[in-house]
mmCIF file of C-alpha atoms in Angstrom:
data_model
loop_
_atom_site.group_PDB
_atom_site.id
_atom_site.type_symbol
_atom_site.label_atom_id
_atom_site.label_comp_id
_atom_site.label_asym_id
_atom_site.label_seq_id
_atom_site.Cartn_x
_atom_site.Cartn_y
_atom_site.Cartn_z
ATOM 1 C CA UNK A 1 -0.736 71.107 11.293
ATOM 2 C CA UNK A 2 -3.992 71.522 9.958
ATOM 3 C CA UNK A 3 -4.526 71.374 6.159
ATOM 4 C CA UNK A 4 -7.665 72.579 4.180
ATOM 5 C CA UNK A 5 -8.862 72.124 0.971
ATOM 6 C CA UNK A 6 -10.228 75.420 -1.094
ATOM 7 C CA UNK A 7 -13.063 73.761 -3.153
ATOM 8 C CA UNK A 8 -16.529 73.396 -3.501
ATOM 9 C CA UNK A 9 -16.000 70.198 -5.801
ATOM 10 C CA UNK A 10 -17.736 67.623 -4.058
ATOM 11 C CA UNK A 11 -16.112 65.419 -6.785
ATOM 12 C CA UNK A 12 -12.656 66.081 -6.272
ATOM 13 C CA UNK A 13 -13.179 66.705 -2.689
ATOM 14 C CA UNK A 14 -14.820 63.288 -1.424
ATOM 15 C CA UNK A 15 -11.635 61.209 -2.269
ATOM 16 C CA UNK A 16 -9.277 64.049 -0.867
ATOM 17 C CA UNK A 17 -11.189 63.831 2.596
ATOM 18 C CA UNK A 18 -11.250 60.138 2.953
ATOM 19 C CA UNK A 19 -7.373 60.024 3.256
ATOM 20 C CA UNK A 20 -8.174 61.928 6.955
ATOM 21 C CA UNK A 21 -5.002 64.226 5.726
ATOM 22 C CA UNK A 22 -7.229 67.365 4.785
ATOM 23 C CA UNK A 23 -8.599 69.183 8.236
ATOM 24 C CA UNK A 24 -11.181 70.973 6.787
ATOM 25 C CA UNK A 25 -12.848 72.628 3.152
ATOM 26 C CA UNK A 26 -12.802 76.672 2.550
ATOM 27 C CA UNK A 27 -14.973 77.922 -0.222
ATOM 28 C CA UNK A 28 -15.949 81.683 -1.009
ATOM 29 C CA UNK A 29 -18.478 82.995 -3.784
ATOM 30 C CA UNK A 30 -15.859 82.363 -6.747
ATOM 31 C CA UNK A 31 -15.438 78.436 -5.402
ATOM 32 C CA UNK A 32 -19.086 78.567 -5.490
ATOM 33 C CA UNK A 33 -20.207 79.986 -8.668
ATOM 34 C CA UNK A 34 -17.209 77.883 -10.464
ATOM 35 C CA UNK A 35 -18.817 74.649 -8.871
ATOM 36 C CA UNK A 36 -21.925 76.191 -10.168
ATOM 37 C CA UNK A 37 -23.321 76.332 -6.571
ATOM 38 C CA UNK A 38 -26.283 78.343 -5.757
ATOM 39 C CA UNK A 39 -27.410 79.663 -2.162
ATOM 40 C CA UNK A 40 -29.781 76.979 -1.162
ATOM 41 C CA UNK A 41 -27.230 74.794 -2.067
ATOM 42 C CA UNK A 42 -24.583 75.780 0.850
ATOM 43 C CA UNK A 43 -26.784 72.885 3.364
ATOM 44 C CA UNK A 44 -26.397 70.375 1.490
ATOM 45 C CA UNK A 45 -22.929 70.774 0.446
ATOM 46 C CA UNK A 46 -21.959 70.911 4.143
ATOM 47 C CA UNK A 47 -23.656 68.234 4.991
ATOM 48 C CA UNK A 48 -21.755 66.446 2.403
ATOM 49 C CA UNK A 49 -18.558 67.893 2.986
ATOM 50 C CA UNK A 50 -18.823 66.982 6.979
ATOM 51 C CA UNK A 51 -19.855 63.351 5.933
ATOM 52 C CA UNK A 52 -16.897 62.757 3.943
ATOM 53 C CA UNK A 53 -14.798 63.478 6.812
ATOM 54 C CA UNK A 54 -13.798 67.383 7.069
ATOM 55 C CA UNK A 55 -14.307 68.739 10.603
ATOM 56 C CA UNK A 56 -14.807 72.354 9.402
ATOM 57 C CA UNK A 57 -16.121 74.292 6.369
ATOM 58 C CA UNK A 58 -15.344 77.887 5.911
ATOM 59 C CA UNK A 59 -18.664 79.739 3.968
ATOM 60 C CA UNK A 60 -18.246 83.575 3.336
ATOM 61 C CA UNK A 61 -20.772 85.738 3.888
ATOM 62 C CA UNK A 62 -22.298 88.732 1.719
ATOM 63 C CA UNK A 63 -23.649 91.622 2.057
ATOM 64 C CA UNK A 64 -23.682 95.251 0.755
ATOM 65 C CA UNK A 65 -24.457 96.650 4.053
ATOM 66 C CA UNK A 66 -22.934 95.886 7.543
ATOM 67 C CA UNK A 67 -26.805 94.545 8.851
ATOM 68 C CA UNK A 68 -26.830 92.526 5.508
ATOM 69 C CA UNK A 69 -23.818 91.020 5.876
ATOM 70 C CA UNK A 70 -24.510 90.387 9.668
ATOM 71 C CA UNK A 71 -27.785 88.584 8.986
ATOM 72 C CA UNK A 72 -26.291 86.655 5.818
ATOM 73 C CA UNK A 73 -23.155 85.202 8.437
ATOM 74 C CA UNK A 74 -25.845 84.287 11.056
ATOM 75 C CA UNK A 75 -27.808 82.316 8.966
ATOM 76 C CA UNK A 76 -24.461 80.639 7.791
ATOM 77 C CA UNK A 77 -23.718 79.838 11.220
ATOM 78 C CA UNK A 78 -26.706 78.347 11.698
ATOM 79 C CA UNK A 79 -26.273 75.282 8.932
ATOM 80 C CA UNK A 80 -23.971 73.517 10.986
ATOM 81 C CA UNK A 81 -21.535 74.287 14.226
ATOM 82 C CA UNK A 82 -18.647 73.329 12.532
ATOM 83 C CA UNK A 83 -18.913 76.080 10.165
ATOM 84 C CA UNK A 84 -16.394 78.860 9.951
ATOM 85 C CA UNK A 85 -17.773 82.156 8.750
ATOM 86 C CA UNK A 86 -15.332 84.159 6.489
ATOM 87 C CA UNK A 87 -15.783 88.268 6.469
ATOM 88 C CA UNK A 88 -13.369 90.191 3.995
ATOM 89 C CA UNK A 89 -11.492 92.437 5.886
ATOM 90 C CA UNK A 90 -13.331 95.646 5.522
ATOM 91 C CA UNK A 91 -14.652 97.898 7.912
ATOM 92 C CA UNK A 92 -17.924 96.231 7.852
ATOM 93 C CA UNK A 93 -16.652 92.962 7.510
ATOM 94 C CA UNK A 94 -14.245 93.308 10.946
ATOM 95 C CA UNK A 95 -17.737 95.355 12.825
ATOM 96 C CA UNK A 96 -19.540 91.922 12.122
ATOM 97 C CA UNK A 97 -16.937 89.533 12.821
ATOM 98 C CA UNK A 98 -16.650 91.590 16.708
ATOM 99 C CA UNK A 99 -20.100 90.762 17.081
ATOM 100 C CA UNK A 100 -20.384 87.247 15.972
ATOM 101 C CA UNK A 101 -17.566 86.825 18.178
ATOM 102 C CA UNK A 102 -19.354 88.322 21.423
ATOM 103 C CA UNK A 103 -21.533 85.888 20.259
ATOM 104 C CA UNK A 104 -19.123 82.767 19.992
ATOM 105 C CA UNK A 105 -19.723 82.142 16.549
ATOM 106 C CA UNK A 106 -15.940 81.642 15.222
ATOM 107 C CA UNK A 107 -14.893 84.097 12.237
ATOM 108 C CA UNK A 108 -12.263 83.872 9.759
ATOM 109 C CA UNK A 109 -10.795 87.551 7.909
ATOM 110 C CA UNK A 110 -9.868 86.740 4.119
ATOM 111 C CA UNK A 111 -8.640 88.779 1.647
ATOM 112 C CA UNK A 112 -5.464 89.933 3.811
ATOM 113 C CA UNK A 113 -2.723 91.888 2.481
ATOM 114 C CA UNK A 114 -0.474 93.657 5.284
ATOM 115 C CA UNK A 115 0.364 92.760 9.016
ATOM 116 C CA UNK A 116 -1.989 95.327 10.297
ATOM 117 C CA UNK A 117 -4.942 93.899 8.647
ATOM 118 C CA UNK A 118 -4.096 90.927 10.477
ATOM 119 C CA UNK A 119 -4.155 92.470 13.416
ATOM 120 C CA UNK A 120 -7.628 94.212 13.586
ATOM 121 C CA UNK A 121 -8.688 90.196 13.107
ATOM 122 C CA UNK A 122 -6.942 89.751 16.306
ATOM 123 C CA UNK A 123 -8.784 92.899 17.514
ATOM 124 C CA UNK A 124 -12.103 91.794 17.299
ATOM 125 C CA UNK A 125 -11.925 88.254 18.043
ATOM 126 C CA UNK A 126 -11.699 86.848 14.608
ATOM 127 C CA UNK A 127 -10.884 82.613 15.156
ATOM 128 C CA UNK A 128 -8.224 83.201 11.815
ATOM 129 C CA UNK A 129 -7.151 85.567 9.636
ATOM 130 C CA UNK A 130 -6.505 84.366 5.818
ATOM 131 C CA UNK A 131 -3.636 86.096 4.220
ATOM 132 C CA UNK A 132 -3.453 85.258 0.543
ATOM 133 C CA UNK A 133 0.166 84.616 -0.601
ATOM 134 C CA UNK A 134 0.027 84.334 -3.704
ATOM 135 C CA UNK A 135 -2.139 87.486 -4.863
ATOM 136 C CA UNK A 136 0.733 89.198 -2.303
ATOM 137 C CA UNK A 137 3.562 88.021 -4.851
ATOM 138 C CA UNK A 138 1.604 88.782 -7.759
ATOM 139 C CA UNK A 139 1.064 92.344 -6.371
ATOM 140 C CA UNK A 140 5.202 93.015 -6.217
ATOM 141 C CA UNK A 141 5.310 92.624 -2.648
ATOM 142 C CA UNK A 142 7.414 89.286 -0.724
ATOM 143 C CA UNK A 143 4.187 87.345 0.052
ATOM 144 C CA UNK A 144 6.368 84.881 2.622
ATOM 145 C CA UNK A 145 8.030 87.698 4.481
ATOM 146 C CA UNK A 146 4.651 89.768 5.043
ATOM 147 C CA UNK A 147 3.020 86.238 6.280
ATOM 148 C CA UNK A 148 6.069 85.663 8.309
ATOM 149 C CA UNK A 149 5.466 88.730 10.053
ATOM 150 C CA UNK A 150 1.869 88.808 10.691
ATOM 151 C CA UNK A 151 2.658 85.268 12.363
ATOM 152 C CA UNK A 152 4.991 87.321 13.959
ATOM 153 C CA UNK A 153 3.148 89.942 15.629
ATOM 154 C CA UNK A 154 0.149 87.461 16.423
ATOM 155 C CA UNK A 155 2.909 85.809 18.461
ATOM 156 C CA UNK A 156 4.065 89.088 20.285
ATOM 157 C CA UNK A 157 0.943 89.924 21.127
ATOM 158 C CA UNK A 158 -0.127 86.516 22.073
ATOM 159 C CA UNK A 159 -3.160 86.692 20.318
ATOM 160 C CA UNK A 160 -5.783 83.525 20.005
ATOM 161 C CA UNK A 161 -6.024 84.433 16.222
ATOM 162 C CA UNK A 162 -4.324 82.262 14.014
ATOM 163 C CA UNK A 163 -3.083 82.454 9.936
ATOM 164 C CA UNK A 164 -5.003 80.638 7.406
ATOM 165 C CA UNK A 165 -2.799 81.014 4.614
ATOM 166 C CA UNK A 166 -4.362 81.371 1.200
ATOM 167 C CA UNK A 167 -3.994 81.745 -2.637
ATOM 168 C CA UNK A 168 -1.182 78.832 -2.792
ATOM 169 C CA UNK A 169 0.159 78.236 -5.783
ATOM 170 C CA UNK A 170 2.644 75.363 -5.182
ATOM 171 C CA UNK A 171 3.557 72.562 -2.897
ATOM 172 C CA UNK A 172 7.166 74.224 -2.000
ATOM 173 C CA UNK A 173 4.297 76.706 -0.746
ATOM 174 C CA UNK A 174 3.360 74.589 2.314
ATOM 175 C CA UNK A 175 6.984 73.480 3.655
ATOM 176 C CA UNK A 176 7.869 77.666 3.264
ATOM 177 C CA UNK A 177 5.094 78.599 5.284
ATOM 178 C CA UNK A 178 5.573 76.118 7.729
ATOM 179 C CA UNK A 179 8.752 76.642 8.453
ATOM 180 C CA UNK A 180 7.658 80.148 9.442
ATOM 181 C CA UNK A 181 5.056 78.624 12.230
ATOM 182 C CA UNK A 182 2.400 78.787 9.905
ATOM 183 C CA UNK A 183 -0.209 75.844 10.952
ATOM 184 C CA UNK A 184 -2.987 76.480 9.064
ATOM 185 C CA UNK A 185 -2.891 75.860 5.129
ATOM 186 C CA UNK A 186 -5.593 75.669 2.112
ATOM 187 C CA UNK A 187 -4.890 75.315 -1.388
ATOM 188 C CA UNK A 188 -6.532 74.157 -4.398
ATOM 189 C CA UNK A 189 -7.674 70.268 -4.783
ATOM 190 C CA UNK A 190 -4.861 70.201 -7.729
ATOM 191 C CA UNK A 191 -2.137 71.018 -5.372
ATOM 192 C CA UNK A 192 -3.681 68.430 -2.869
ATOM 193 C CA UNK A 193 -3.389 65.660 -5.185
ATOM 194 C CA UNK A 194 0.176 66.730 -6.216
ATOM 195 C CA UNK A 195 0.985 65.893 -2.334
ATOM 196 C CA UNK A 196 0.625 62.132 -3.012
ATOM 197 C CA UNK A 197 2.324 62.155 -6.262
ATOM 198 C CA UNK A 198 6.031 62.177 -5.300
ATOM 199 C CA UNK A 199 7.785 59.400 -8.167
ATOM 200 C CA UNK A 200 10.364 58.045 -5.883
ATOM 201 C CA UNK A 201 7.438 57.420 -3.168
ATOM 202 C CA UNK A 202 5.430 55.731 -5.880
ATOM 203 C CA UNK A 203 8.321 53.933 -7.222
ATOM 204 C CA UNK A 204 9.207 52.207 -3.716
ATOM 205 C CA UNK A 205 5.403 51.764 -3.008
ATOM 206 C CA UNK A 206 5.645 49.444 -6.679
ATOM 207 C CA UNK A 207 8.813 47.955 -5.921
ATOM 208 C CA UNK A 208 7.419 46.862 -2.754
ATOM 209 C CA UNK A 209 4.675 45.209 -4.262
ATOM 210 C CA UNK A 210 5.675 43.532 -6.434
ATOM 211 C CA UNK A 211 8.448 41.887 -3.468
ATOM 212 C CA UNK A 212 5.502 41.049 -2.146
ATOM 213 C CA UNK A 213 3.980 39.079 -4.887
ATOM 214 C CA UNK A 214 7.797 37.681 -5.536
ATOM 215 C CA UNK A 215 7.086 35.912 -2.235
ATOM 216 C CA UNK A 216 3.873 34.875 -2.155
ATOM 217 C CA UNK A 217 2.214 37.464 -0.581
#
Protein backbone atom coordinates (compact mmCIF):
# COMPACT_ATOMS: atom_id res chain seq x y z
CA UNK A 1 0.00 0.00 0.00
CA UNK A 2 1.36 3.14 -0.93
CA UNK A 3 -0.19 6.37 0.47
CA UNK A 4 0.36 10.00 -0.86
CA UNK A 5 -0.26 13.17 0.35
CA UNK A 6 -2.02 15.92 -2.16
CA UNK A 7 -0.31 19.15 -0.88
CA UNK A 8 2.09 21.60 -1.58
CA UNK A 9 2.10 22.73 2.23
CA UNK A 10 5.49 22.28 3.23
CA UNK A 11 4.03 23.12 6.70
CA UNK A 12 1.57 20.58 7.07
CA UNK A 13 3.50 18.23 5.00
CA UNK A 14 6.99 18.01 6.94
CA UNK A 15 5.36 16.43 10.11
CA UNK A 16 3.05 14.11 7.90
CA UNK A 17 6.30 12.67 6.14
CA UNK A 18 8.35 12.10 9.18
CA UNK A 19 5.88 9.38 10.44
CA UNK A 20 7.43 7.24 7.13
CA UNK A 21 3.45 6.35 6.65
CA UNK A 22 2.95 8.78 3.56
CA UNK A 23 4.81 7.19 0.23
CA UNK A 24 4.96 10.11 -1.62
CA UNK A 25 3.40 14.10 -2.22
CA UNK A 26 1.05 14.90 -5.48
CA UNK A 27 0.49 18.51 -6.22
CA UNK A 28 -1.10 20.08 -9.50
CA UNK A 29 -1.44 23.93 -10.41
CA UNK A 30 -4.50 24.46 -7.88
CA UNK A 31 -2.15 22.81 -4.86
CA UNK A 32 0.27 25.22 -6.14
CA UNK A 33 -1.31 28.50 -6.53
CA UNK A 34 -3.30 27.76 -3.04
CA UNK A 35 0.25 27.28 -1.38
CA UNK A 36 0.97 30.40 -3.25
CA UNK A 37 3.75 28.56 -5.19
CA UNK A 38 5.24 30.01 -8.22
CA UNK A 39 7.25 28.11 -11.09
CA UNK A 40 10.75 28.62 -9.93
CA UNK A 41 9.58 27.48 -6.86
CA UNK A 42 8.78 23.65 -7.94
CA UNK A 43 13.06 22.88 -7.12
CA UNK A 44 13.05 23.83 -4.11
CA UNK A 45 9.90 22.45 -2.92
CA UNK A 46 11.09 19.02 -4.12
CA UNK A 47 14.04 19.21 -2.68
CA UNK A 48 12.24 19.81 0.47
CA UNK A 49 9.61 17.45 0.05
CA UNK A 50 12.34 14.49 -0.76
CA UNK A 51 14.30 15.62 2.44
CA UNK A 52 11.50 15.19 4.68
CA UNK A 53 11.19 11.72 3.66
CA UNK A 54 8.70 11.24 0.52
CA UNK A 55 10.23 8.99 -2.16
CA UNK A 56 8.16 10.56 -5.00
CA UNK A 57 6.53 13.89 -5.96
CA UNK A 58 3.98 14.07 -8.64
CA UNK A 59 4.35 17.84 -10.60
CA UNK A 60 1.83 18.41 -13.54
CA UNK A 61 2.81 19.80 -16.45
CA UNK A 62 1.25 22.70 -18.72
CA UNK A 63 0.94 23.57 -21.79
CA UNK A 64 -1.51 24.91 -24.45
CA UNK A 65 0.06 23.02 -27.16
CA UNK A 66 1.21 19.31 -27.32
CA UNK A 67 5.24 20.67 -27.93
CA UNK A 68 4.51 23.05 -24.93
CA UNK A 69 3.35 20.71 -22.77
CA UNK A 70 6.13 18.20 -23.89
CA UNK A 71 8.94 20.65 -23.15
CA UNK A 72 7.20 21.94 -19.79
CA UNK A 73 7.11 17.80 -18.49
CA UNK A 74 10.80 17.44 -19.58
CA UNK A 75 12.04 20.11 -17.73
CA UNK A 76 9.93 18.71 -14.73
CA UNK A 77 11.61 15.55 -15.10
CA UNK A 78 14.67 16.96 -14.97
CA UNK A 79 14.43 18.52 -11.13
CA UNK A 80 14.78 15.32 -9.63
CA UNK A 81 14.41 11.36 -10.72
CA UNK A 82 11.99 10.71 -8.29
CA UNK A 83 9.57 12.94 -9.86
CA UNK A 84 6.34 11.74 -11.36
CA UNK A 85 5.04 13.84 -14.21
CA UNK A 86 1.17 14.19 -14.28
CA UNK A 87 -0.55 14.86 -17.97
CA UNK A 88 -4.48 15.38 -17.90
CA UNK A 89 -5.90 12.94 -19.94
CA UNK A 90 -6.40 14.69 -23.18
CA UNK A 91 -5.34 13.91 -26.47
CA UNK A 92 -2.28 15.90 -26.09
CA UNK A 93 -1.73 15.05 -22.71
CA UNK A 94 -1.77 10.92 -23.52
CA UNK A 95 0.63 11.91 -27.15
CA UNK A 96 3.21 13.28 -24.51
CA UNK A 97 2.95 10.87 -21.85
CA UNK A 98 3.76 7.90 -25.01
CA UNK A 99 6.76 9.75 -25.57
CA UNK A 100 8.12 10.46 -22.21
CA UNK A 101 7.52 6.94 -21.75
CA UNK A 102 9.72 5.74 -24.86
CA UNK A 103 11.83 7.80 -23.03
CA UNK A 104 11.56 6.18 -19.44
CA UNK A 105 10.48 9.14 -17.79
CA UNK A 106 7.41 7.68 -15.61
CA UNK A 107 3.91 9.51 -16.26
CA UNK A 108 0.90 9.70 -14.26
CA UNK A 109 -2.91 10.51 -16.25
CA UNK A 110 -5.14 12.73 -13.81
CA UNK A 111 -8.29 14.02 -14.23
CA UNK A 112 -9.93 10.44 -15.00
CA UNK A 113 -13.50 9.88 -15.28
CA UNK A 114 -14.47 6.46 -17.14
CA UNK A 115 -12.65 3.00 -17.50
CA UNK A 116 -11.62 3.76 -20.98
CA UNK A 117 -9.72 6.78 -20.09
CA UNK A 118 -7.89 4.57 -17.94
CA UNK A 119 -7.07 2.50 -20.40
CA UNK A 120 -5.43 4.75 -23.12
CA UNK A 121 -2.96 5.43 -19.81
CA UNK A 122 -2.28 1.83 -20.07
CA UNK A 123 -1.92 2.38 -23.85
CA UNK A 124 0.82 4.56 -23.91
CA UNK A 125 2.83 3.56 -21.07
CA UNK A 126 1.57 5.91 -18.48
CA UNK A 127 3.38 4.59 -14.76
CA UNK A 128 -0.50 5.49 -13.12
CA UNK A 129 -3.56 6.68 -13.99
CA UNK A 130 -5.41 9.07 -11.29
CA UNK A 131 -9.09 8.61 -11.24
CA UNK A 132 -10.73 11.23 -9.06
CA UNK A 133 -13.52 9.73 -6.88
CA UNK A 134 -14.91 12.16 -5.50
CA UNK A 135 -15.57 14.71 -8.50
CA UNK A 136 -17.07 11.08 -10.01
CA UNK A 137 -19.79 11.11 -7.09
CA UNK A 138 -20.33 14.65 -7.29
CA UNK A 139 -20.98 14.26 -11.08
CA UNK A 140 -24.11 11.55 -10.35
CA UNK A 141 -22.12 8.72 -11.33
CA UNK A 142 -20.93 5.61 -8.48
CA UNK A 143 -17.32 6.90 -8.16
CA UNK A 144 -16.28 3.32 -6.28
CA UNK A 145 -17.85 1.10 -8.88
CA UNK A 146 -16.23 3.02 -11.99
CA UNK A 147 -12.71 2.80 -9.95
CA UNK A 148 -13.48 -0.76 -9.21
CA UNK A 149 -13.66 -1.42 -12.72
CA UNK A 150 -10.87 0.40 -14.22
CA UNK A 151 -8.79 -1.70 -11.53
CA UNK A 152 -10.59 -4.23 -13.14
CA UNK A 153 -9.73 -4.09 -16.65
CA UNK A 154 -6.01 -3.00 -15.79
CA UNK A 155 -6.04 -6.47 -14.23
CA UNK A 156 -7.51 -8.30 -17.37
CA UNK A 157 -5.32 -6.87 -19.44
CA UNK A 158 -2.39 -7.22 -17.21
CA UNK A 159 -1.29 -3.92 -17.70
CA UNK A 160 1.93 -2.29 -15.70
CA UNK A 161 -0.33 0.83 -15.13
CA UNK A 162 -1.60 1.23 -11.86
CA UNK A 163 -4.69 3.57 -10.07
CA UNK A 164 -3.78 6.56 -8.17
CA UNK A 165 -6.96 7.31 -6.72
CA UNK A 166 -7.84 10.95 -6.25
CA UNK A 167 -10.28 13.68 -4.99
CA UNK A 168 -10.88 11.74 -1.49
CA UNK A 169 -13.08 13.11 0.60
CA UNK A 170 -13.07 10.80 3.68
CA UNK A 171 -11.13 8.22 5.54
CA UNK A 172 -13.98 5.37 4.95
CA UNK A 173 -12.56 6.48 1.38
CA UNK A 174 -9.26 4.55 1.74
CA UNK A 175 -10.53 1.11 3.39
CA UNK A 176 -13.42 1.22 0.21
CA UNK A 177 -10.89 1.54 -2.28
CA UNK A 178 -8.72 -0.86 -0.90
CA UNK A 179 -10.81 -3.40 -0.58
CA UNK A 180 -11.26 -3.14 -4.35
CA UNK A 181 -7.25 -3.74 -4.95
CA UNK A 182 -6.70 -0.25 -5.08
CA UNK A 183 -2.88 0.35 -3.79
CA UNK A 184 -2.26 3.63 -4.54
CA UNK A 185 -4.08 6.51 -2.48
CA UNK A 186 -3.69 10.53 -2.07
CA UNK A 187 -5.83 12.72 -0.20
CA UNK A 188 -5.69 15.96 1.40
CA UNK A 189 -3.18 16.63 4.53
CA UNK A 190 -6.64 17.07 6.63
CA UNK A 191 -7.70 13.61 5.93
CA UNK A 192 -4.04 12.45 6.71
CA UNK A 193 -4.09 13.78 10.08
CA UNK A 194 -7.63 12.38 10.72
CA UNK A 195 -5.75 8.83 10.24
CA UNK A 196 -4.00 9.23 13.63
CA UNK A 197 -6.89 10.63 15.40
CA UNK A 198 -8.97 7.53 16.24
CA UNK A 199 -10.32 8.34 20.31
CA UNK A 200 -10.24 4.82 21.46
CA UNK A 201 -6.48 4.57 20.01
CA UNK A 202 -5.67 7.77 21.84
CA UNK A 203 -7.49 6.78 24.85
CA UNK A 204 -5.42 3.38 25.31
CA UNK A 205 -2.19 5.23 24.17
CA UNK A 206 -3.13 7.67 27.65
CA UNK A 207 -4.20 4.93 29.69
CA UNK A 208 -1.04 3.31 28.98
CA UNK A 209 0.90 6.06 30.07
CA UNK A 210 -0.11 6.93 32.68
CA UNK A 211 0.33 2.74 33.89
CA UNK A 212 3.48 3.54 33.14
CA UNK A 213 4.08 6.43 35.38
CA UNK A 214 1.78 4.36 38.09
CA UNK A 215 4.88 2.13 38.14
CA UNK A 216 7.66 4.03 37.95
CA UNK A 217 8.36 4.13 34.57
Amino acid sequence: MRLFLDSANLTRLDPLLHTGVFYGVTTNPLILKESGLMVADLPAFTKAALQAGAREVYLQAWGPQTEDLYRCAESLARIDGRVVVKLPATQEGLSVASRLAAEGVRTCITAVYTPFQALLAAAVGATFVAPYLGRINDAGRDGYAIIAKMAEALRRTASTTEILAASIRSTADLVTLAQEGVRCITFSTQIAERLFQEPMTLEAAQAFEQSMQEVGA
